[in-house]
CSV table of C-alpha atoms in Angstrom, one decimal:
chain,number,residue,atom,x,y,z
A,916,UNK,CA,0.0,0.0,0.0
A,917,UNK,CA,1.4,3.4,-1.0
A,918,UNK,CA,2.0,6.2,1.5
A,919,UNK,CA,-0.9,8.2,0.0
A,920,UNK,CA,-3.2,5.3,0.4
A,921,UNK,CA,-2.1,4.8,4.1
A,922,UNK,CA,-2.6,8.5,4.8
A,923,UNK,CA,-6.1,8.5,3.2
A,924,UNK,CA,-7.1,5.4,5.0
A,925,UNK,CA,-5.8,6.8,8.4
A,926,UNK,CA,-7.4,10.1,7.9
A,927,UNK,CA,-10.7,9.0,6.6
A,928,UNK,CA,-11.3,5.4,7.8
A,929,UNK,CA,-11.7,3.6,4.4
A,930,UNK,CA,-9.1,2.2,1.9
A,931,UNK,CA,-9.3,3.2,-1.7
A,932,UNK,CA,-10.7,-0.3,-2.6
A,933,UNK,CA,-13.4,0.0,0.0
A,934,UNK,CA,-14.2,3.6,-1.3
A,935,UNK,CA,-14.5,2.3,-4.9
A,936,UNK,CA,-16.7,-0.8,-3.9
A,937,UNK,CA,-19.0,1.6,-1.9
A,938,UNK,CA,-19.2,3.8,-5.0
A,939,UNK,CA,-20.0,0.8,-7.1
A,940,UNK,CA,-22.8,-0.3,-4.7
A,941,UNK,CA,-24.2,3.3,-4.4
A,942,UNK,CA,-24.5,3.7,-8.2
A,943,UNK,CA,-25.8,0.2,-8.6
A,944,UNK,CA,-28.7,1.1,-6.3
A,945,UNK,CA,-29.2,4.7,-7.4
A,946,UNK,CA,-28.9,4.0,-11.2
A,947,UNK,CA,-29.5,0.3,-11.6
A,948,UNK,CA,-32.6,0.2,-9.5
A,949,UNK,CA,-33.6,3.7,-8.7
A,950,UNK,CA,-33.7,4.7,-12.4
A,951,UNK,CA,-33.5,1.6,-14.5
A,952,UNK,CA,-35.5,-1.1,-12.7
A,953,UNK,CA,-38.4,0.3,-14.6
A,954,UNK,CA,-37.2,-0.9,-17.8
A,955,UNK,CA,-37.2,-4.7,-17.2
A,956,UNK,CA,-40.4,-4.3,-15.1
A,957,UNK,CA,-42.3,-2.4,-17.9
A,958,UNK,CA,-43.2,-5.6,-20.0
A,959,UNK,CA,-44.3,-7.2,-16.7
A,960,UNK,CA,-46.5,-4.2,-16.0
A,961,UNK,CA,-47.8,-4.3,-19.5
A,962,UNK,CA,-48.8,-8.0,-18.9
A,963,UNK,CA,-50.4,-7.9,-15.5
A,964,UNK,CA,-51.6,-4.3,-15.1
A,965,UNK,CA,-52.4,-3.4,-18.8
A,966,UNK,CA,-50.0,-0.4,-18.8
A,967,UNK,CA,-49.6,1.1,-22.3
A,968,UNK,CA,-46.5,2.3,-24.0
A,969,UNK,CA,-47.7,5.8,-23.6
A,970,UNK,CA,-48.3,5.3,-19.9
A,971,UNK,CA,-44.9,3.8,-19.6
A,972,UNK,CA,-43.5,6.9,-21.1
A,973,UNK,CA,-45.1,9.1,-18.6
A,974,UNK,CA,-43.8,7.0,-15.7
A,975,UNK,CA,-40.3,7.2,-17.2
A,976,UNK,CA,-40.6,10.9,-17.7
A,977,UNK,CA,-41.7,11.4,-14.1
A,978,UNK,CA,-38.6,9.7,-12.9
A,979,UNK,CA,-36.3,11.8,-15.2
A,980,UNK,CA,-38.2,14.9,-14.1
A,981,UNK,CA,-37.4,14.1,-10.4
A,982,UNK,CA,-33.9,13.4,-11.6
A,983,UNK,CA,-33.7,16.8,-13.1
A,984,UNK,CA,-34.9,18.5,-10.0
A,985,UNK,CA,-32.5,16.5,-7.9
A,986,UNK,CA,-29.5,17.2,-10.1
A,987,UNK,CA,-30.3,20.8,-10.3
A,988,UNK,CA,-30.7,21.1,-6.5
A,989,UNK,CA,-27.6,19.2,-5.8
A,990,UNK,CA,-25.6,22.2,-7.1
A,991,UNK,CA,-26.5,24.2,-4.0
A,992,UNK,CA,-27.0,21.3,-1.6
A,993,UNK,CA,-25.6,22.1,1.8
A,994,UNK,CA,-25.8,18.7,3.5
A,995,UNK,CA,-22.7,16.7,4.0
A,996,UNK,CA,-22.2,14.6,0.8
A,997,UNK,CA,-21.8,11.3,2.7
A,998,UNK,CA,-25.0,12.0,4.7
A,999,UNK,CA,-27.0,12.9,1.5
A,1000,UNK,CA,-25.7,9.8,-0.3
A,1001,UNK,CA,-26.9,7.4,2.5
A,1002,UNK,CA,-30.2,8.9,2.9
A,1003,UNK,CA,-30.8,9.2,-0.8
A,1004,UNK,CA,-30.3,5.5,-1.1
A,1005,UNK,CA,-32.7,4.7,1.6
A,1006,UNK,CA,-35.3,6.8,-0.2
A,1007,UNK,CA,-34.7,4.9,-3.4
A,1008,UNK,CA,-35.3,1.6,-1.5
A,1009,UNK,CA,-38.5,3.0,0.1
A,1010,UNK,CA,-39.9,4.4,-3.3
A,1011,UNK,CA,-39.1,1.0,-5.0
A,1012,UNK,CA,-41.0,-0.8,-2.3
A,1013,UNK,CA,-43.9,1.6,-2.6
A,1014,UNK,CA,-44.3,0.7,-6.5
A,1015,UNK,CA,-45.1,-2.8,-5.5
A,1016,UNK,CA,-47.4,-1.9,-2.7
A,1017,UNK,CA,-49.5,0.6,-4.6
A,1018,UNK,CA,-51.5,0.2,-7.7
A,1019,UNK,CA,-52.8,3.7,-8.6
A,1020,UNK,CA,-51.1,5.4,-11.6
A,1021,UNK,CA,-51.1,8.9,-9.9
A,1022,UNK,CA,-49.2,7.4,-6.8
A,1023,UNK,CA,-46.8,5.6,-9.3
A,1024,UNK,CA,-46.1,9.0,-10.9
A,1025,UNK,CA,-45.2,10.5,-7.5
A,1026,UNK,CA,-43.0,7.5,-6.4
A,1027,UNK,CA,-41.0,7.5,-9.7
A,1028,UNK,CA,-40.4,11.3,-9.4
A,1029,UNK,CA,-39.4,10.9,-5.7
A,1030,UNK,CA,-37.0,8.1,-6.8
A,1031,UNK,CA,-35.5,10.3,-9.4
A,1032,UNK,CA,-34.7,13.1,-7.0
A,1033,UNK,CA,-33.0,10.6,-4.6
A,1034,UNK,CA,-31.2,9.0,-7.6
A,1035,UNK,CA,-29.7,12.4,-8.8
A,1036,UNK,CA,-28.5,13.3,-5.3
A,1037,UNK,CA,-26.8,9.8,-4.8
A,1038,UNK,CA,-25.3,9.9,-8.3
A,1039,UNK,CA,-23.9,13.4,-8.2
A,1040,UNK,CA,-22.6,13.2,-4.7
A,1041,UNK,CA,-21.4,9.6,-5.0
A,1042,UNK,CA,-19.4,10.3,-8.2
A,1043,UNK,CA,-17.8,13.5,-6.6
A,1044,UNK,CA,-17.2,11.9,-3.3
A,1045,UNK,CA,-15.5,8.7,-4.7
A,1046,UNK,CA,-13.5,10.4,-7.5
A,1047,UNK,CA,-12.0,13.0,-5.1
A,1048,UNK,CA,-10.9,10.3,-2.6
A,1049,UNK,CA,-9.5,8.0,-5.2
A,1050,UNK,CA,-7.6,11.0,-6.8
A,1051,UNK,CA,-6.2,11.9,-3.3
A,1052,UNK,CA,-5.0,8.3,-2.9
A,1053,UNK,CA,-3.4,8.2,-6.3
A,1054,UNK,CA,-5.7,5.5,-7.5
A,1055,UNK,CA,-7.7,7.0,-10.4
A,1056,UNK,CA,-7.7,3.6,-12.2
A,1057,UNK,CA,-10.3,2.7,-9.6
A,1058,UNK,CA,-12.8,5.2,-11.1
A,1059,UNK,CA,-13.7,2.4,-13.5
A,1060,UNK,CA,-14.8,0.2,-10.6
A,1061,UNK,CA,-17.0,3.0,-9.4
A,1062,UNK,CA,-18.7,3.4,-12.8
A,1063,UNK,CA,-19.1,-0.2,-13.2
A,1064,UNK,CA,-21.7,0.1,-10.4
A,1065,UNK,CA,-24.4,1.2,-12.8
A,1066,UNK,CA,-24.1,-1.7,-15.2
A,1067,UNK,CA,-23.9,-4.1,-12.2
A,1068,UNK,CA,-27.2,-2.8,-10.9
A,1069,UNK,CA,-28.8,-3.0,-14.2
A,1070,UNK,CA,-27.7,-6.6,-14.7
A,1071,UNK,CA,-28.9,-7.5,-11.1
A,1072,UNK,CA,-32.2,-5.9,-11.7
A,1073,UNK,CA,-32.6,-7.4,-15.2
A,1074,UNK,CA,-31.6,-10.9,-14.1
A,1075,UNK,CA,-34.0,-10.7,-11.1
A,1076,UNK,CA,-36.9,-9.8,-13.3
A,1077,UNK,CA,-35.9,-12.5,-15.8
A,1078,UNK,CA,-36.0,-15.0,-13.0
A,1079,UNK,CA,-39.4,-13.7,-11.8
A,1080,UNK,CA,-40.8,-13.8,-15.3
A,1081,UNK,CA,-39.7,-17.5,-15.5
A,1082,UNK,CA,-41.4,-18.2,-12.3
A,1083,UNK,CA,-44.6,-16.4,-13.4
A,1084,UNK,CA,-44.4,-13.7,-10.7
A,1085,UNK,CA,-46.0,-10.3,-11.0
A,1086,UNK,CA,-44.4,-6.9,-11.4
A,1087,UNK,CA,-45.4,-6.0,-7.9
A,1088,UNK,CA,-43.2,-8.8,-6.6
A,1089,UNK,CA,-40.4,-7.4,-8.7
A,1090,UNK,CA,-40.7,-4.0,-7.2
A,1091,UNK,CA,-40.9,-5.3,-3.7
A,1092,UNK,CA,-37.9,-7.6,-4.3
A,1093,UNK,CA,-35.7,-4.8,-5.8
A,1094,UNK,CA,-36.7,-2.5,-3.0
A,1095,UNK,CA,-35.4,-5.0,-0.5
A,1096,UNK,CA,-32.2,-5.5,-2.4
A,1097,UNK,CA,-31.6,-1.8,-2.4
A,1098,UNK,CA,-32.1,-1.4,1.4
A,1099,UNK,CA,-29.8,-4.4,2.1
A,1100,UNK,CA,-27.2,-3.1,-0.2
A,1101,UNK,CA,-27.4,0.4,1.5
A,1102,UNK,CA,-27.0,-1.1,4.9
A,1103,UNK,CA,-23.9,-2.8,3.6
A,1104,UNK,CA,-22.1,0.4,2.7
A,1105,UNK,CA,-23.6,2.6,5.4
A,1106,UNK,CA,-20.4,2.8,7.5
A,1107,UNK,CA,-18.1,3.6,4.7
A,1108,UNK,CA,-20.0,6.6,3.7
A,1109,UNK,CA,-20.2,7.7,7.3
A,1110,UNK,CA,-16.6,7.1,8.1
A,1111,UNK,CA,-15.2,10.5,7.3
A,1112,UNK,CA,-15.7,14.2,8.0
A,1113,UNK,CA,-16.5,16.0,4.8
A,1114,UNK,CA,-13.0,17.0,3.5
A,1115,UNK,CA,-14.4,20.0,1.7
A,1116,UNK,CA,-15.3,22.8,4.1
A,1117,UNK,CA,-17.6,25.7,3.4
A,1118,UNK,CA,-14.7,27.9,3.2
A,1119,UNK,CA,-12.8,25.7,0.8
A,1120,UNK,CA,-15.9,25.5,-1.4
A,1121,UNK,CA,-16.2,29.3,-1.4
A,1122,UNK,CA,-12.5,29.6,-2.2
A,1123,UNK,CA,-12.8,27.1,-5.2
A,1124,UNK,CA,-15.9,28.9,-6.4
A,1125,UNK,CA,-13.9,32.2,-6.6
A,1126,UNK,CA,-11.1,30.5,-8.5
A,1127,UNK,CA,-13.2,28.5,-11.1
A,1128,UNK,CA,-15.4,30.1,-13.6
A,1129,UNK,CA,-17.9,29.0,-16.3
A,1130,UNK,CA,-16.9,29.4,-19.9
A,1131,UNK,CA,-17.8,28.3,-23.4
A,1132,UNK,CA,-16.1,24.9,-23.0
A,1133,UNK,CA,-17.9,24.2,-19.6
A,1134,UNK,CA,-21.2,24.9,-21.5
A,1135,UNK,CA,-20.1,22.6,-24.2
A,1136,UNK,CA,-19.6,19.8,-21.8
A,1137,UNK,CA,-23.1,20.4,-20.3
A,1138,UNK,CA,-24.8,20.4,-23.6
A,1139,UNK,CA,-23.0,17.3,-25.1
A,1140,UNK,CA,-23.7,15.3,-21.9
A,1141,UNK,CA,-27.3,16.5,-22.2
A,1142,UNK,CA,-27.4,15.2,-25.8
A,1143,UNK,CA,-26.2,11.7,-24.5
A,1144,UNK,CA,-29.1,11.7,-22.1
A,1145,UNK,CA,-31.6,12.0,-25.1
A,1146,UNK,CA,-29.5,9.7,-27.3
A,1147,UNK,CA,-29.4,6.6,-25.1
A,1148,UNK,CA,-32.6,6.9,-23.0
A,1149,UNK,CA,-35.1,5.6,-25.6
A,1150,UNK,CA,-33.5,2.3,-26.1
A,1151,UNK,CA,-32.6,2.3,-22.4
A,1152,UNK,CA,-36.3,2.8,-21.6
A,1153,UNK,CA,-38.0,0.6,-24.3
A,1154,UNK,CA,-35.5,-2.1,-25.2
A,1155,UNK,CA,-37.2,-5.0,-23.5
A,1156,UNK,CA,-40.5,-3.7,-25.0
A,1157,UNK,CA,-39.1,-3.7,-28.4
A,1158,UNK,CA,-37.8,-7.2,-27.9
A,1159,UNK,CA,-41.1,-8.4,-26.7
A,1160,UNK,CA,-42.7,-7.2,-29.8
A,1161,UNK,CA,-40.5,-9.5,-31.8
A,1162,UNK,CA,-40.5,-12.6,-29.6
A,1163,UNK,CA,-43.1,-12.7,-26.6
A,1164,UNK,CA,-41.2,-15.4,-24.8
A,1165,UNK,CA,-39.7,-13.8,-21.6
A,1166,UNK,CA,-36.9,-16.2,-21.6
A,1167,UNK,CA,-35.7,-14.7,-24.9
A,1168,UNK,CA,-36.7,-11.0,-24.9
A,1169,UNK,CA,-35.9,-10.9,-21.1
A,1170,UNK,CA,-32.2,-11.3,-21.9
A,1171,UNK,CA,-32.0,-7.9,-23.6
A,1172,UNK,CA,-31.7,-5.9,-20.4
A,1173,UNK,CA,-29.1,-8.1,-18.5
A,1174,UNK,CA,-27.0,-7.9,-21.6
A,1175,UNK,CA,-27.2,-4.1,-21.5
A,1176,UNK,CA,-26.1,-4.2,-17.9
A,1177,UNK,CA,-23.4,-6.6,-18.4
A,1178,UNK,CA,-21.8,-4.6,-21.2
A,1179,UNK,CA,-22.3,-1.4,-19.0
A,1180,UNK,CA,-20.5,-3.1,-16.0
A,1181,UNK,CA,-17.5,-4.4,-18.0
A,1182,UNK,CA,-16.8,-1.4,-20.3
A,1183,UNK,CA,-15.7,1.1,-17.6
A,1184,UNK,CA,-13.2,-1.5,-16.3
A,1185,UNK,CA,-12.0,-2.2,-19.8
A,1186,UNK,CA,-11.5,1.3,-20.9
A,1187,UNK,CA,-10.3,2.9,-17.6
A,1188,UNK,CA,-6.7,2.7,-18.7
A,1189,UNK,CA,-7.4,4.2,-22.2
A,1190,UNK,CA,-7.8,7.7,-20.8
A,1191,UNK,CA,-4.0,8.1,-20.5
A,1192,UNK,CA,-3.6,7.2,-24.2
A,1193,UNK,CA,-6.4,8.9,-26.0
A,1194,UNK,CA,-7.6,11.5,-23.3
A,1195,UNK,CA,-11.1,12.0,-21.8
A,1196,UNK,CA,-12.5,14.0,-24.6
A,1197,UNK,CA,-11.6,11.6,-27.5
A,1198,UNK,CA,-12.9,8.6,-25.4
A,1199,UNK,CA,-16.2,10.6,-24.9
A,1200,UNK,CA,-16.4,11.3,-28.6
A,1201,UNK,CA,-15.8,7.6,-29.4
A,1202,UNK,CA,-18.5,6.5,-27.0
A,1203,UNK,CA,-21.1,8.9,-28.7
A,1204,UNK,CA,-20.3,7.4,-32.1
A,1205,UNK,CA,-20.6,3.8,-30.8
A,1206,UNK,CA,-23.9,4.7,-29.0
A,1207,UNK,CA,-25.2,6.2,-32.3
A,1208,UNK,CA,-24.6,3.0,-34.1
A,1209,UNK,CA,-26.2,1.0,-31.4
A,1210,UNK,CA,-29.3,3.2,-31.4
A,1211,UNK,CA,-29.8,3.0,-35.2
A,1212,UNK,CA,-29.3,-0.8,-35.4
A,1213,UNK,CA,-32.8,-1.8,-34.6
A,1214,UNK,CA,-34.1,0.5,-37.4
A,1215,UNK,CA,-32.2,-1.4,-40.0
A,1216,UNK,CA,-32.1,-4.8,-38.4
A,1217,UNK,CA,-35.5,-5.4,-36.9
A,1218,UNK,CA,-34.8,-8.8,-35.4
A,1219,UNK,CA,-33.9,-10.2,-32.0
A,1220,UNK,CA,-30.3,-10.5,-33.0
A,1221,UNK,CA,-30.1,-6.8,-33.9
A,1222,UNK,CA,-31.6,-5.7,-30.6
A,1223,UNK,CA,-29.2,-7.9,-28.6
A,1224,UNK,CA,-26.3,-6.3,-30.5
A,1225,UNK,CA,-27.8,-2.9,-30.0
A,1226,UNK,CA,-28.1,-3.7,-26.2
A,1227,UNK,CA,-24.3,-4.5,-26.0
A,1228,UNK,CA,-23.2,-1.4,-27.9
A,1229,UNK,CA,-25.4,1.0,-26.1
A,1230,UNK,CA,-24.8,-0.4,-22.7
A,1231,UNK,CA,-21.0,-0.5,-23.1
A,1232,UNK,CA,-20.8,3.1,-24.7
A,1233,UNK,CA,-23.3,4.5,-22.2
A,1234,UNK,CA,-21.0,3.9,-19.2
A,1235,UNK,CA,-17.8,4.9,-21.2
A,1236,UNK,CA,-19.6,8.2,-21.9
A,1237,UNK,CA,-20.3,8.6,-18.1
A,1238,UNK,CA,-16.8,7.7,-17.1
A,1239,UNK,CA,-15.0,9.9,-19.6
A,1240,UNK,CA,-17.4,12.9,-19.0
A,1241,UNK,CA,-17.2,12.8,-15.1
A,1242,UNK,CA,-13.4,12.5,-15.3
A,1243,UNK,CA,-13.3,15.5,-17.7
A,1244,UNK,CA,-15.5,17.4,-15.3
A,1245,UNK,CA,-13.1,16.7,-12.5
A,1246,UNK,CA,-10.1,17.6,-14.7
A,1247,UNK,CA,-11.6,20.9,-15.8
A,1248,UNK,CA,-13.1,22.0,-12.3
A,1249,UNK,CA,-10.9,20.3,-9.9
A,1250,UNK,CA,-12.1,20.3,-6.2
A,1251,UNK,CA,-15.3,22.1,-7.4
A,1252,UNK,CA,-16.2,19.4,-9.9
A,1253,UNK,CA,-19.5,18.6,-8.1
A,1254,UNK,CA,-21.0,21.8,-9.4
A,1255,UNK,CA,-20.0,21.1,-13.0
A,1256,UNK,CA,-21.0,17.5,-12.7
A,1257,UNK,CA,-24.4,18.5,-11.3
A,1258,UNK,CA,-25.0,20.9,-14.2
A,1259,UNK,CA,-24.0,18.2,-16.7
A,1260,UNK,CA,-26.2,15.6,-14.9
A,1261,UNK,CA,-29.1,18.2,-14.9
A,1262,UNK,CA,-28.7,18.5,-18.8
A,1263,UNK,CA,-28.6,14.7,-19.0
A,1264,UNK,CA,-31.8,14.6,-17.0
A,1265,UNK,CA,-33.4,17.1,-19.5
A,1266,UNK,CA,-32.5,15.0,-22.4
A,1267,UNK,CA,-33.9,11.8,-20.5
A,1268,UNK,CA,-37.3,13.6,-20.1
A,1269,UNK,CA,-37.5,14.7,-23.7
A,1270,UNK,CA,-36.7,11.1,-25.0
A,1271,UNK,CA,-39.7,9.2,-23.6
A,1272,UNK,CA,-42.0,12.2,-24.3
A,1273,UNK,CA,-40.8,12.2,-27.8
A,1274,UNK,CA,-41.8,8.6,-28.0
A,1275,UNK,CA,-45.3,9.3,-26.9
A,1276,UNK,CA,-45.7,11.7,-29.8
A,1277,UNK,CA,-43.6,10.0,-32.5
A,1278,UNK,CA,-44.6,6.3,-31.9
A,1279,UNK,CA,-48.1,5.6,-33.3
A,1280,UNK,CA,-50.6,2.6,-32.8
A,1281,UNK,CA,-48.2,0.2,-34.5
A,1282,UNK,CA,-45.6,0.9,-31.7
A,1283,UNK,CA,-42.9,1.6,-34.4
A,1284,UNK,CA,-39.8,3.2,-32.6
A,1285,UNK,CA,-37.8,3.9,-35.9
A,1286,UNK,CA,-38.5,7.7,-35.8
A,1287,UNK,CA,-37.2,8.4,-32.3
A,1288,UNK,CA,-34.3,6.0,-32.6
A,1289,UNK,CA,-33.1,7.8,-35.8
A,1290,UNK,CA,-33.5,11.2,-34.2
A,1291,UNK,CA,-31.6,10.0,-31.1
A,1292,UNK,CA,-28.8,8.5,-33.3
A,1293,UNK,CA,-28.5,11.9,-35.1
A,1294,UNK,CA,-28.3,13.9,-32.0
A,1295,UNK,CA,-25.4,11.6,-30.8
A,1296,UNK,CA,-23.5,12.1,-34.0
A,1297,UNK,CA,-23.9,15.9,-33.8
A,1298,UNK,CA,-22.8,16.1,-30.1
A,1299,UNK,CA,-19.7,14.0,-31.1
A,1300,UNK,CA,-18.8,16.5,-33.7
A,1301,UNK,CA,-19.0,19.4,-31.3
A,1302,UNK,CA,-16.9,17.4,-28.7
A,1303,UNK,CA,-14.3,16.6,-31.2
A,1304,UNK,CA,-13.8,20.4,-32.0
A,1305,UNK,CA,-13.5,21.4,-28.4
A,1306,UNK,CA,-10.2,22.3,-26.6
A,1307,UNK,CA,-7.3,19.8,-26.2
A,1308,UNK,CA,-8.7,16.6,-24.6
A,1309,UNK,CA,-7.7,15.8,-21.0
A,1310,UNK,CA,-5.9,19.1,-20.6
A,1311,UNK,CA,-6.9,20.9,-17.3
A,1312,UNK,CA,-7.3,24.6,-17.8
A,1313,UNK,CA,-6.1,27.3,-15.5
A,1314,UNK,CA,-8.8,28.7,-13.2
A,1315,UNK,CA,-9.0,32.1,-14.9
A,1316,UNK,CA,-8.6,30.9,-18.5
């Protein structure tokens, strides 16, 4: 163990590995369940509650609207990050349980919005908390472990729903089971997030705020991350639904979401070392282009094989996009990265809201997703172009530049 790691562990009570695993677990709960549990459960809800694609779009948008509120409010949140992370995870578990205990659509809307707010707080603060501590320990390679939490949560939620569909269980059982998994996982990392005093004091935050200023490039990062929110969210919300249209057997279409999650879990680990070679910006551009291809594949290859390949490409590129963009935010804004991350994630949330709403307007009675998928693919290509023409990749700027 290096001297920096020993100093970090002595001062803050947790090793870099423990910090990375806690971040992985927090993001698995926040994103894999708080946001994405709805995706594999949606076909189950269509089967046992008669929920329509339009109704599903509004439930998804409620969650993303809550996510937008949460990410915007995280910019000025005055609660200790570790405390906010822990209680946000508890709120996600409770809201997920509530989805299985309630059967009124209006209550579902409220619960999904509530989960979205908690999800945003947990995501923004867990990213900033973990990346700061891993950078202080000289272990940035573990950032990939943190980002793998999203795909891990997606894979767990997708696999759990696949098992329940095989057993003929209801969507309510799925919500309740995932709510319990969330609370158990939160209990497992509770002490790690409570093991240190917030290293960033209010005075330090004010000093950083005076030294770092918004500029055109910061705005570019925000808008391009927002574009990725629109670009990936349509398949990320409706992929199992599209697969079910082709093959109604849950033991076939149900695999689309676990595959998405597995790709999202492996890709940050596989590409974490690439940053030193190609830089955050170029890796970010590449992820947008790969996502654009994955989003467009179901339009040209309307078969279960095409959807499975799309799931792998989008899942993998989605988390590389997140890893590269969050590391770039930290590189640009330094200790004040939480504010830039929160703004980027708020833009991402805006894109996520627009995606399912656009489906509600562009998808007709035949449930053809071709138009929104092509629009999403085009937006990703355009955002990749603007990212590729930004300032030198992975080069931190001076505070007053």
